[in-house]
Short mmCIF file of C-alpha atoms (C1' of nucleotides) in Angstrom, two decimals:
data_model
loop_
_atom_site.label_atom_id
_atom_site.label_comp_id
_atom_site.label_asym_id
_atom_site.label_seq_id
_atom_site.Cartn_x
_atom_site.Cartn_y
_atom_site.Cartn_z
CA UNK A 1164 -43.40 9.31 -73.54
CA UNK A 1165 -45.94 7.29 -75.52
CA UNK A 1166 -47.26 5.38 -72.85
CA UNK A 1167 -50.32 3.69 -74.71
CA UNK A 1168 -47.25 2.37 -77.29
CA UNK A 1169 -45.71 0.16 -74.13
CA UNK A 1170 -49.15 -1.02 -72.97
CA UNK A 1171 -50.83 -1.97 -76.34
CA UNK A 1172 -47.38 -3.94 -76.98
CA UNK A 1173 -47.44 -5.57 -73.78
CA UNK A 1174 -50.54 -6.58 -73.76
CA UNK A 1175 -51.02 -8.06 -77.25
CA UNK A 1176 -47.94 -9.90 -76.04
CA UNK A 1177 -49.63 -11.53 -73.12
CA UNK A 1178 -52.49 -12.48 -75.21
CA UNK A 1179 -50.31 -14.98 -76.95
CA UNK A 1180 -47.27 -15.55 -74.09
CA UNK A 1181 -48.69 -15.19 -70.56
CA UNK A 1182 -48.39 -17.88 -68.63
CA UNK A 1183 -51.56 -20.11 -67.15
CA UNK A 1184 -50.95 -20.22 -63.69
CA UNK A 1185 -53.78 -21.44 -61.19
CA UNK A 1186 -54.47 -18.00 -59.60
CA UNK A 1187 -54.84 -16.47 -62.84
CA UNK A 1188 -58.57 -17.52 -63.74
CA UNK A 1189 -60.18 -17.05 -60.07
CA UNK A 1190 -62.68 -14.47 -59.41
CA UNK A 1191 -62.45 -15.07 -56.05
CA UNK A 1192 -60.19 -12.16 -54.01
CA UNK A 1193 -59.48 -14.73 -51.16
CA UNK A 1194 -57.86 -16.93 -53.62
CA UNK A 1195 -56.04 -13.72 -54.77
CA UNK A 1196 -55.17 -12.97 -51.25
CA UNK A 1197 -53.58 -16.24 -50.73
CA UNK A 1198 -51.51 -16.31 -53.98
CA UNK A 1199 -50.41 -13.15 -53.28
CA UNK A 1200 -49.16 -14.27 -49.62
CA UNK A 1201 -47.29 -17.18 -50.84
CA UNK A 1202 -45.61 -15.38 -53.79
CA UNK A 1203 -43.80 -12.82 -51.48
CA UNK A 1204 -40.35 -14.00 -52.45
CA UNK A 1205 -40.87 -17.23 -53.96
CA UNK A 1206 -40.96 -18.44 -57.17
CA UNK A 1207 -44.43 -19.51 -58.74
CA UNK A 1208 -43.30 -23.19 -59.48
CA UNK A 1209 -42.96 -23.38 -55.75
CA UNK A 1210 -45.83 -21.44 -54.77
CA UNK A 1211 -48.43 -23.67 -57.30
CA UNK A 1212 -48.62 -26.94 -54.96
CA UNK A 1213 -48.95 -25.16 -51.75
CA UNK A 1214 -51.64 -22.84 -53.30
CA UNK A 1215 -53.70 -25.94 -54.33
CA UNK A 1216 -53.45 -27.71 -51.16
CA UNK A 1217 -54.72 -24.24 -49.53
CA UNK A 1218 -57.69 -23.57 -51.12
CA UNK A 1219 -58.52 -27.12 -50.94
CA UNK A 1220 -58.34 -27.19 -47.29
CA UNK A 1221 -59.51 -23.53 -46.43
CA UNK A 1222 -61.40 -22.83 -49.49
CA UNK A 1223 -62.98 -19.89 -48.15
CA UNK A 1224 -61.38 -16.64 -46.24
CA UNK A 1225 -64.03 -18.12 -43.12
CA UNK A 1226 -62.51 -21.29 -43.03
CA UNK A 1227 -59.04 -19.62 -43.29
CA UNK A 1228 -60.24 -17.37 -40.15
CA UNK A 1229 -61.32 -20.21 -37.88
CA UNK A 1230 -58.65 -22.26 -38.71
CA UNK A 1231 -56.11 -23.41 -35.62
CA UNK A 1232 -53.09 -22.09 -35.95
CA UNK A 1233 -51.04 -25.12 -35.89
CA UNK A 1234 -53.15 -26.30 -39.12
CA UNK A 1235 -52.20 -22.82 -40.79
CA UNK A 1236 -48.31 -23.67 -39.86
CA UNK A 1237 -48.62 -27.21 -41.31
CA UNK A 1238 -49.94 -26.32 -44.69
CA UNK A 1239 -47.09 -23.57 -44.29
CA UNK A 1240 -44.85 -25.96 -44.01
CA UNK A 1241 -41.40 -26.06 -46.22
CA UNK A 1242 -42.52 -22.93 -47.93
CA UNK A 1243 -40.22 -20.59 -45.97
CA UNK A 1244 -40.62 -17.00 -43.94
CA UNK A 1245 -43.05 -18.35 -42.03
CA UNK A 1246 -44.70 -15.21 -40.70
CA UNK A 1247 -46.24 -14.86 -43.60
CA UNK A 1248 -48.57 -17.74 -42.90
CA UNK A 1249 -48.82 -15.99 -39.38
CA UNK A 1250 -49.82 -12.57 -41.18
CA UNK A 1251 -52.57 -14.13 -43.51
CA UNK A 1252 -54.43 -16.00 -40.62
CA UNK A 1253 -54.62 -12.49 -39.00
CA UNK A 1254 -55.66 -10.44 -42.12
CA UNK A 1255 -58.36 -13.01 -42.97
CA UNK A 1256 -59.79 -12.83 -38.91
CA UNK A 1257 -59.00 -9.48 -39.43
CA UNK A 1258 -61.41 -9.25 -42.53
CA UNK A 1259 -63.86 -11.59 -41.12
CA UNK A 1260 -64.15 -9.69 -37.72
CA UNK A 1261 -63.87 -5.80 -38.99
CA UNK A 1262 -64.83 -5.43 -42.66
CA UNK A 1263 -67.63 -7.77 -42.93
CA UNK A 1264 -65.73 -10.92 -45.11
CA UNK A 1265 -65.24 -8.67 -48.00
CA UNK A 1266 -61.62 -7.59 -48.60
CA UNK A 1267 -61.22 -3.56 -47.85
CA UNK A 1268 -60.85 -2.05 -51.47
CA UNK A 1269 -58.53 0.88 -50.96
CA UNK A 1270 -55.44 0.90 -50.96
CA UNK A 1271 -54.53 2.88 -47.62
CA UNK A 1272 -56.82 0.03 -45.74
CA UNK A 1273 -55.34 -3.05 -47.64
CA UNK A 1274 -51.80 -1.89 -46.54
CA UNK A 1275 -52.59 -1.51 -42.53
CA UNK A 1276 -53.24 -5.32 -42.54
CA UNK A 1277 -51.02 -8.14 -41.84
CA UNK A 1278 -48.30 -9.32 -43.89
CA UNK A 1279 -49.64 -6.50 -46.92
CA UNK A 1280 -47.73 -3.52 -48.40
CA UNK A 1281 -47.78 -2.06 -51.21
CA UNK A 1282 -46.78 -4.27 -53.76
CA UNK A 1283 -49.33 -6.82 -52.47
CA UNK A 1284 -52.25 -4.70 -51.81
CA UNK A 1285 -51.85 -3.13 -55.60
CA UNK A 1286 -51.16 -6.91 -56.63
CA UNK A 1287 -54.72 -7.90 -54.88
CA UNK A 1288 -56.79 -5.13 -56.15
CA UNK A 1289 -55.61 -4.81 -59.84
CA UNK A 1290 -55.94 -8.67 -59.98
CA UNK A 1291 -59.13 -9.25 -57.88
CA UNK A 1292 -61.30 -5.91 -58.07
CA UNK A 1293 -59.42 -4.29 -61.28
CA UNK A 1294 -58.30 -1.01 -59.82
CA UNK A 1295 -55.55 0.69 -61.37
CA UNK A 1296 -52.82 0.31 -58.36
CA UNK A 1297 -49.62 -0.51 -59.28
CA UNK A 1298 -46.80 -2.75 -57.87
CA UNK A 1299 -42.87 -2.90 -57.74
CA UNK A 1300 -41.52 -6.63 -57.14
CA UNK A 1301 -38.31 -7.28 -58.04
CA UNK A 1302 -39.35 -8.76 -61.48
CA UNK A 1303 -40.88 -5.40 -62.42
CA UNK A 1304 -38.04 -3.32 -60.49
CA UNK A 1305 -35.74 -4.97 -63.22
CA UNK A 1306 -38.15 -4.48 -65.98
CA UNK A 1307 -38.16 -0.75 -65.37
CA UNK A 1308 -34.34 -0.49 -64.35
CA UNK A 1309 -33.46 -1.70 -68.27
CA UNK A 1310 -36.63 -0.02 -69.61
CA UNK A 1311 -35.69 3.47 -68.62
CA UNK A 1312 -32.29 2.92 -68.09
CA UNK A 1313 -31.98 3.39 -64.74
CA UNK A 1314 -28.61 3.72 -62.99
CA UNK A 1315 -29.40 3.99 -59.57
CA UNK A 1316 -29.76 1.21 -57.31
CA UNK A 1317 -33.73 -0.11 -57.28
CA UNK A 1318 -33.56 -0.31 -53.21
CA UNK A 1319 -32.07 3.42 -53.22
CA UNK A 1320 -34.40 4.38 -55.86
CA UNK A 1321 -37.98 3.17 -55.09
CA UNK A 1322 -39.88 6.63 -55.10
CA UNK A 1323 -38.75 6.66 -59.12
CA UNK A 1324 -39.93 3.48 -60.11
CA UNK A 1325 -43.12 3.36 -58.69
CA UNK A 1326 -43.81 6.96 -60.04
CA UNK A 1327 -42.91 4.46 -63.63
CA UNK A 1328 -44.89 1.57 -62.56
CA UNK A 1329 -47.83 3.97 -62.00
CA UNK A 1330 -47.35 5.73 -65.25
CA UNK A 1331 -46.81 2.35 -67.38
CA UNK A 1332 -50.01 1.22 -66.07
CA UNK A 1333 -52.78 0.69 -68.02
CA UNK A 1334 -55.76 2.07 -66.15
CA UNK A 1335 -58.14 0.43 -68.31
CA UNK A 1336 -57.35 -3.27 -67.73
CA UNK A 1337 -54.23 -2.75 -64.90
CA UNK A 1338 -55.06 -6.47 -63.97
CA UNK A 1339 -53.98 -7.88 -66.92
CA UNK A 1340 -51.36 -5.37 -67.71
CA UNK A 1341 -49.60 -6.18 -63.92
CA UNK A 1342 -49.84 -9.67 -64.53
CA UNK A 1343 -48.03 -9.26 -68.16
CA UNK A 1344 -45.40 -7.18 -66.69
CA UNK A 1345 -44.63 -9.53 -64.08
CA UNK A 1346 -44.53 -12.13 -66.54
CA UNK A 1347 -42.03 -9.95 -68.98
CA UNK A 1348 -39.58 -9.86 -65.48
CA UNK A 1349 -40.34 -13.77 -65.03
CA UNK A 1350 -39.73 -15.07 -68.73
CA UNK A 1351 -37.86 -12.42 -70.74
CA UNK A 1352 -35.76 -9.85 -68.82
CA UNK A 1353 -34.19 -12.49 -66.88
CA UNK A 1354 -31.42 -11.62 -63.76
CA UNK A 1355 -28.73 -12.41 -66.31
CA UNK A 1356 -29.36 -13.51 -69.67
CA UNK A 1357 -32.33 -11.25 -70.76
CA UNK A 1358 -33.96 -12.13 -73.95
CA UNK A 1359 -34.13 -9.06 -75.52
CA UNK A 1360 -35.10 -10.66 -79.22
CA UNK A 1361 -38.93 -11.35 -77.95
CA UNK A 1362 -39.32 -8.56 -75.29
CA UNK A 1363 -42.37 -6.99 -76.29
CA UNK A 1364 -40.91 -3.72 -75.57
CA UNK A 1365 -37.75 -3.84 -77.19
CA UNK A 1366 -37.65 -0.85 -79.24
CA UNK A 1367 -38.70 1.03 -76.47
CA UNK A 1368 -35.84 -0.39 -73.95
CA UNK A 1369 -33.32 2.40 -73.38
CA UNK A 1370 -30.99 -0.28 -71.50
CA UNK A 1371 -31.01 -2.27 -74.45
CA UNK A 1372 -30.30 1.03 -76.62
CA UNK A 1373 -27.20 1.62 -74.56
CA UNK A 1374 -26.37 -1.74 -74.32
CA UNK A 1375 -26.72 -1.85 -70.72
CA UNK A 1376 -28.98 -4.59 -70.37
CA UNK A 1377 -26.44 -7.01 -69.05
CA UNK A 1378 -25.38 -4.91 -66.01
CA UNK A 1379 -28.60 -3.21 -64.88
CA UNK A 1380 -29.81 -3.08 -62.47
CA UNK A 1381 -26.83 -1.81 -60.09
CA UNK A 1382 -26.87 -3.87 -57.06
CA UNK A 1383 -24.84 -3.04 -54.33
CA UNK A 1384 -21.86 -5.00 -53.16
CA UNK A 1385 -23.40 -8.51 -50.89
CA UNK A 1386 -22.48 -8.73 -47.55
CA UNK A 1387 -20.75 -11.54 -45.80
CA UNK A 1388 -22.78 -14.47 -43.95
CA UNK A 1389 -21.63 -15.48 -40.31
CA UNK A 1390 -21.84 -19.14 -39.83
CA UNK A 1391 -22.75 -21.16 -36.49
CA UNK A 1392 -22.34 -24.81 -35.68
CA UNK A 1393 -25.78 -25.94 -34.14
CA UNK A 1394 -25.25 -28.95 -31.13
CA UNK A 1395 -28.73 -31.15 -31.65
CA UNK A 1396 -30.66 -33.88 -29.61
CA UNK A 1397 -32.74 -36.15 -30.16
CA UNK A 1398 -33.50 -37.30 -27.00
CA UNK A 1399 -35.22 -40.43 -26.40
CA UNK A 1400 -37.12 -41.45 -23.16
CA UNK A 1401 -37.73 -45.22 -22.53
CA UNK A 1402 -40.78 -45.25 -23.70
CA UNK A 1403 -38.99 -44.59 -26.99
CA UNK A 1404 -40.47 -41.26 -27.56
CA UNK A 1405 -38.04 -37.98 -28.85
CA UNK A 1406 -38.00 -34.50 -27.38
CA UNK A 1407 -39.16 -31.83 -29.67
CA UNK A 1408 -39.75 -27.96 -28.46
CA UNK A 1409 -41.59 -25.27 -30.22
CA UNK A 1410 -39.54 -22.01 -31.19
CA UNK A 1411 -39.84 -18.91 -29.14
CA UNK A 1412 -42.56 -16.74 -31.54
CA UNK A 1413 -40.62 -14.66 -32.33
CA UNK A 1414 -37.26 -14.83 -34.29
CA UNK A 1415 -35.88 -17.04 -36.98
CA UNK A 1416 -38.39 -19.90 -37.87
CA UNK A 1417 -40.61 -18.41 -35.51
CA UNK A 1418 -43.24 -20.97 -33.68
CA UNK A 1419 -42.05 -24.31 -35.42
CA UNK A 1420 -41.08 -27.15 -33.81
CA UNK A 1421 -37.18 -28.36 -33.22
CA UNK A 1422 -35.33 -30.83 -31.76
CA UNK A 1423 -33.45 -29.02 -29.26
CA UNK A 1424 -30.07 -28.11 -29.18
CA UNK A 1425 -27.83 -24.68 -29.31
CA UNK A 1426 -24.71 -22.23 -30.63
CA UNK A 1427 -21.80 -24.37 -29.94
CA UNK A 1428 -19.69 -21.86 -27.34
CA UNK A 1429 -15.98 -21.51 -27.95
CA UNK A 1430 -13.90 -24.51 -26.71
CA UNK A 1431 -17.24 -26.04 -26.31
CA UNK A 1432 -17.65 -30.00 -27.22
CA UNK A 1433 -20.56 -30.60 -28.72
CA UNK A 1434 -21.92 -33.31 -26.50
CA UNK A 1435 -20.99 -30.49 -23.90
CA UNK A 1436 -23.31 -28.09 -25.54
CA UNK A 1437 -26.37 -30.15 -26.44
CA UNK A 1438 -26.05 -30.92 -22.59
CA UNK A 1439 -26.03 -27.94 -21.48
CA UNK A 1440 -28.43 -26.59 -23.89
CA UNK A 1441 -31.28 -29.05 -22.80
CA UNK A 1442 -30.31 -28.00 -19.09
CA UNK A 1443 -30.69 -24.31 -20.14
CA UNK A 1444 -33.91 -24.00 -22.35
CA UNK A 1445 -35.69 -27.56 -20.47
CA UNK A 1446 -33.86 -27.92 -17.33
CA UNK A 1447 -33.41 -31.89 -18.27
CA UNK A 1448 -30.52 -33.98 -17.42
CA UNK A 1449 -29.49 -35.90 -20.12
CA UNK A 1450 -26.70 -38.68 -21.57
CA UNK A 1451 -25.42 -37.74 -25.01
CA UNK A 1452 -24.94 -40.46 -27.25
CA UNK A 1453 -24.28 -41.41 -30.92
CA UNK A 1454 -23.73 -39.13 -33.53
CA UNK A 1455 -26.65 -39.53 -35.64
CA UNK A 1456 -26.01 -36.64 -38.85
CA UNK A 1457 -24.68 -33.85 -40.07
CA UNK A 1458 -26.76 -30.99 -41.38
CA UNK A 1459 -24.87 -27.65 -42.88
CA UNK A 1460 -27.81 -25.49 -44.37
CA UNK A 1461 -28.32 -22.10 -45.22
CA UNK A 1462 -30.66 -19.02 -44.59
CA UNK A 1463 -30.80 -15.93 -46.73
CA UNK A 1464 -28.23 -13.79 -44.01
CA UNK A 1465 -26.94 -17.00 -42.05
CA UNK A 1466 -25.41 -20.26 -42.32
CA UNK A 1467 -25.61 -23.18 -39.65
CA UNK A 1468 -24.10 -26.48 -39.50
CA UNK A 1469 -26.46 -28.87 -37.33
CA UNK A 1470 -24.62 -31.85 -35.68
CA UNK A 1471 -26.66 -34.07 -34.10
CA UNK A 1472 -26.53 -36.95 -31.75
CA UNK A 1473 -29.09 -39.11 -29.99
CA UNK A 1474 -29.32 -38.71 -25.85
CA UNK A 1475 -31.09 -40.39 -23.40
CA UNK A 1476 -33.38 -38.88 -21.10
CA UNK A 1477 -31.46 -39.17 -17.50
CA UNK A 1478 -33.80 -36.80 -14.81
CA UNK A 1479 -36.30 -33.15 -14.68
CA UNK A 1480 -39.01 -32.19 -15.56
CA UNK A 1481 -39.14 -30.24 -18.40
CA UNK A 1482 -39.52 -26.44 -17.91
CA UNK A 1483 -40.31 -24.02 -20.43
CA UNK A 1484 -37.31 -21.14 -20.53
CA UNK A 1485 -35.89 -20.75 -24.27
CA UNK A 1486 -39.49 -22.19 -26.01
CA UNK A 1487 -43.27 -22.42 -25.41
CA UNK A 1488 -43.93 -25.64 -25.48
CA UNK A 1489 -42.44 -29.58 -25.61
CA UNK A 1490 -43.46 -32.48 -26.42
CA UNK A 1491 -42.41 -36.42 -26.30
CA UNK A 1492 -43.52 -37.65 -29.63
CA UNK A 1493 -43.91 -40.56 -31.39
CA UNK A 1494 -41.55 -41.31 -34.20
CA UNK A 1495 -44.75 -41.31 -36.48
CA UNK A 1496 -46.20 -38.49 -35.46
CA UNK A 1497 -43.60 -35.84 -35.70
CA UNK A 1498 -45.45 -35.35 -38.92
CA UNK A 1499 -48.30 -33.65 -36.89
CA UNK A 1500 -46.09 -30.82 -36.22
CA UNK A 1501 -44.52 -27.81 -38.07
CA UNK A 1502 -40.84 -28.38 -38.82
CA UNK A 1503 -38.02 -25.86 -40.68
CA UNK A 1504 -36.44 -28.23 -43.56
CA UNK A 1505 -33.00 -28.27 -41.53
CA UNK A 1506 -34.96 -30.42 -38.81
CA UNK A 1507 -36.80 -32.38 -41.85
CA UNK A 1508 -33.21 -33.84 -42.89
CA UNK A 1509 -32.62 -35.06 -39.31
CA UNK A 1510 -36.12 -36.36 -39.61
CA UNK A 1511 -35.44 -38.37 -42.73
CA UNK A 1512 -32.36 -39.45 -40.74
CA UNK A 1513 -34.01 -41.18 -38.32
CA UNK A 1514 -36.51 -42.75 -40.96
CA UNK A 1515 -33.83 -44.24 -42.79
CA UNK A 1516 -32.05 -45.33 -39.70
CA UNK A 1517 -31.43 -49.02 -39.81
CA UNK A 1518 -31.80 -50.39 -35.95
CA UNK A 1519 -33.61 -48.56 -33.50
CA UNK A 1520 -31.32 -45.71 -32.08
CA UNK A 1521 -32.64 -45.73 -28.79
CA UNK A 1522 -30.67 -48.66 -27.01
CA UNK A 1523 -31.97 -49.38 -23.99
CA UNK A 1524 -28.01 -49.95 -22.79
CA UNK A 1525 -28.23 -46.36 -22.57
CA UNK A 1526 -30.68 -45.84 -20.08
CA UNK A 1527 -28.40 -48.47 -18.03
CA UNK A 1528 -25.73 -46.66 -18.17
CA UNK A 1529 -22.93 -48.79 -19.94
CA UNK A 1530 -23.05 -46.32 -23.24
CA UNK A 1531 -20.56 -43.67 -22.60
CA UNK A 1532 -21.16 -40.29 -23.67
CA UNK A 1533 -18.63 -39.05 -26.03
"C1'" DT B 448 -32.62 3.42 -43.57
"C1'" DA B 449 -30.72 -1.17 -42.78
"C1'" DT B 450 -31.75 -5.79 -40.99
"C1'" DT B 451 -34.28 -9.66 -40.39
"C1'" DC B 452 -37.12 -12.79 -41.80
"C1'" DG B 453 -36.64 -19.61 -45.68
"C1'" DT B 454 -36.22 -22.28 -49.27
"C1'" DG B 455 -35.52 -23.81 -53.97
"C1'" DG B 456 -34.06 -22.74 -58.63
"C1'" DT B 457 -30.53 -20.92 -61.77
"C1'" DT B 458 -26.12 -19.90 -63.58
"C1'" DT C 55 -20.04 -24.14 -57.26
"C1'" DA C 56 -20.70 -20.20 -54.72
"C1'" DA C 57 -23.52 -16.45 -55.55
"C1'" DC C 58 -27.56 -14.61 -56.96
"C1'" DC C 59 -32.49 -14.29 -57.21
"C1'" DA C 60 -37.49 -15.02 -56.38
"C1'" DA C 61 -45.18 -11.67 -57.19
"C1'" DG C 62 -41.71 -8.22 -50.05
"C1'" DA C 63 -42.99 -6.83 -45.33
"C1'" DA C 64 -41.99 -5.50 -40.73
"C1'" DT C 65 -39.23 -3.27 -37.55
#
DNA sequence: TATTCGTGGTT
DNA sequence: TAACCAAGAAT
């Protein structure tokens, strides 16, 4: 295999495709440590804002360190898989505290970190310190799939391709050349129209050869996703404050805030269940009143349908048994805490609501709960 | 090794 | 439009 053929073509290609994205000029590795948090499976359009607002808050891996947790959750916020932003406050203390500041350069360090395996430790040190590691995202686990024609399926077949990632590689600028191939994945061999006519590598693509570069890679039959309906609160005391709780830490949307609520049970109402939800997880008595929305969103594996109604505070005091904390927030500051987007939607609700939702009739007991 | 982690874009 | 996919990692 002629492997300086595929890197001279791919790189001459970059020269005049690549694409200018934000991350791309830096010399600085904590920049490169960020991007490379935020693009674990997400798109860079998405990524670009939230890396901006980043560095222009934390600009340093110090300030990124010190920073209070909450703050790293808010400018986490909306971006999905939220441990990450857990993972990269500890790998930056973890930095700070036990390596000095500087970022460990080898490889079998980088990966005992936080939140880094392999892909993103060979992404940071190709792309920060220019070390020929390579990396196998699923942009370049497609790229090699057509390339060599392989008919196996990438997640049963990951030993293979990064033995081809490794051999691609060009160890003389393996920054540049990871960056090009990831671009090839992101531009040219796309999911299911790839572009074969201006891939860089075309004459070299045995999937194209075969004509196989419609249907590779194999993927493996999806599996079905359950679905619960969700009973909400928003539960209003009289001094016109809402209920939110923070999320057990560990879990689905793991240490953001919620209004609270819970799985509707079988035969359950769902003024029954918010009830006896906000008994369970904050021992509170309260009235269940108007329906306020209806939220049906989706995770990668599940699918929940949120109905929510307002309540009324009735009696308790708040105990902490299915969160750590709670809170009775103004309307206008919910936006000091760290929300999933499901609880966003019920917080635009509320925004657009047109009279105040909390009628004091409530609290006097001539609103019946439905 | 198979699941569990979000959200937005694309087809 | 429902399904697929995205700069994956941890358990």
């Amino acid at each position: 295999m002629d492997w300086q053929w595929f890197r001279t073509q791919l790189l001459t290609w970059y020269g005049e495709y690549g694409r200018d994205l934000p991350w791309r000029p830096t010399a600085d590795p904590y920049a490169v440590l960020v991007s490379e948090f935020m693009l674990q499976q997400t798109q860079v359009m998405t990524v670009i804002p939230y890396y901006q607002r980043w560095l222009k808050q934390l600009p340093t891996l110090a300030d990124c360190a010190q920073a209070q947790r909450q703050d790293i959750f808010k400018l986490w916020e909306g971006l999905g898989y939220y441990r990450r932003a857990e993972y990269l406050h500890q790998t930056c203390q973890m930095i700070m505290y036990n390596y000095g500041g500087n970022i460990p350069q080898e490889l079998a360090i980088l990966i005992t970190l936080p939140g880094i395996g392999r892909t993103t430790a060979g992404g940071i040190l190709s792309h920060a310190f220019n070390l020929p590691l390579p990396i196998l995202d699923g942009n370049v686990q497609r790229v090699l799939s057509r390339l060599f024609a392989l008919t196996t399926p990438p997640n049963r077949n990951q030993k293979q391709l990064w033995h081809y990632s490794q051999a691609l590689l060009d160890p003389d600028q393996p920054g540049r050349f990871n960056q090009a191939l990831m671009d090839v994945g992101a531009g040219v061999c796309l999911p299911k129209v790839p572009h074969c006519g201006r891939c860089p590598w075309q004459n070299g693509c045995m999937g194209e050869q075969t004509q196989q570069q419609h249907t590779l890679p194999v993927r493996e039959p999806a599996k079905e996703i359950p679905h619960r309906t969700i009973g909400v609160g928003v539960i209003w005391n009289a001094q016109g404050q809402v209920l939110i709780d923070q999320r057990p830490s560990t879990g689905l949307l793991a240490n953001l805030w919620e209004f609270p609520g819970g799985k509707v049970e079988p035969g359950e109402s769902v003024p029954d269940c918010i009830r006896r939800e906000i008994q369970e997880e904050l021992a509170l008595d309260i009235r269940v009143g108007a329906h306020l929305i209806t939220v049906n969103h989706r995770y990668t594996h599940l699918r929940v349908t949120l109905v929510v109604h307002h309540g009324f505070y009735q009696s308790g005091i708040p105990e902490l048994r299915g969160c750590q904390a709670y809170a009775w927030v103004e309307l206008r500051d919910l936006s000091e805490y760290p929300f999933p987007q499901a609880n966003h939607k019920i917080i635009q609700a509320l925004a657009t609501s047109p009279s105040p939702p909390w009628p004091l009739e409530m609290a006097e007991g001539r609103v019946q709960s439905e």
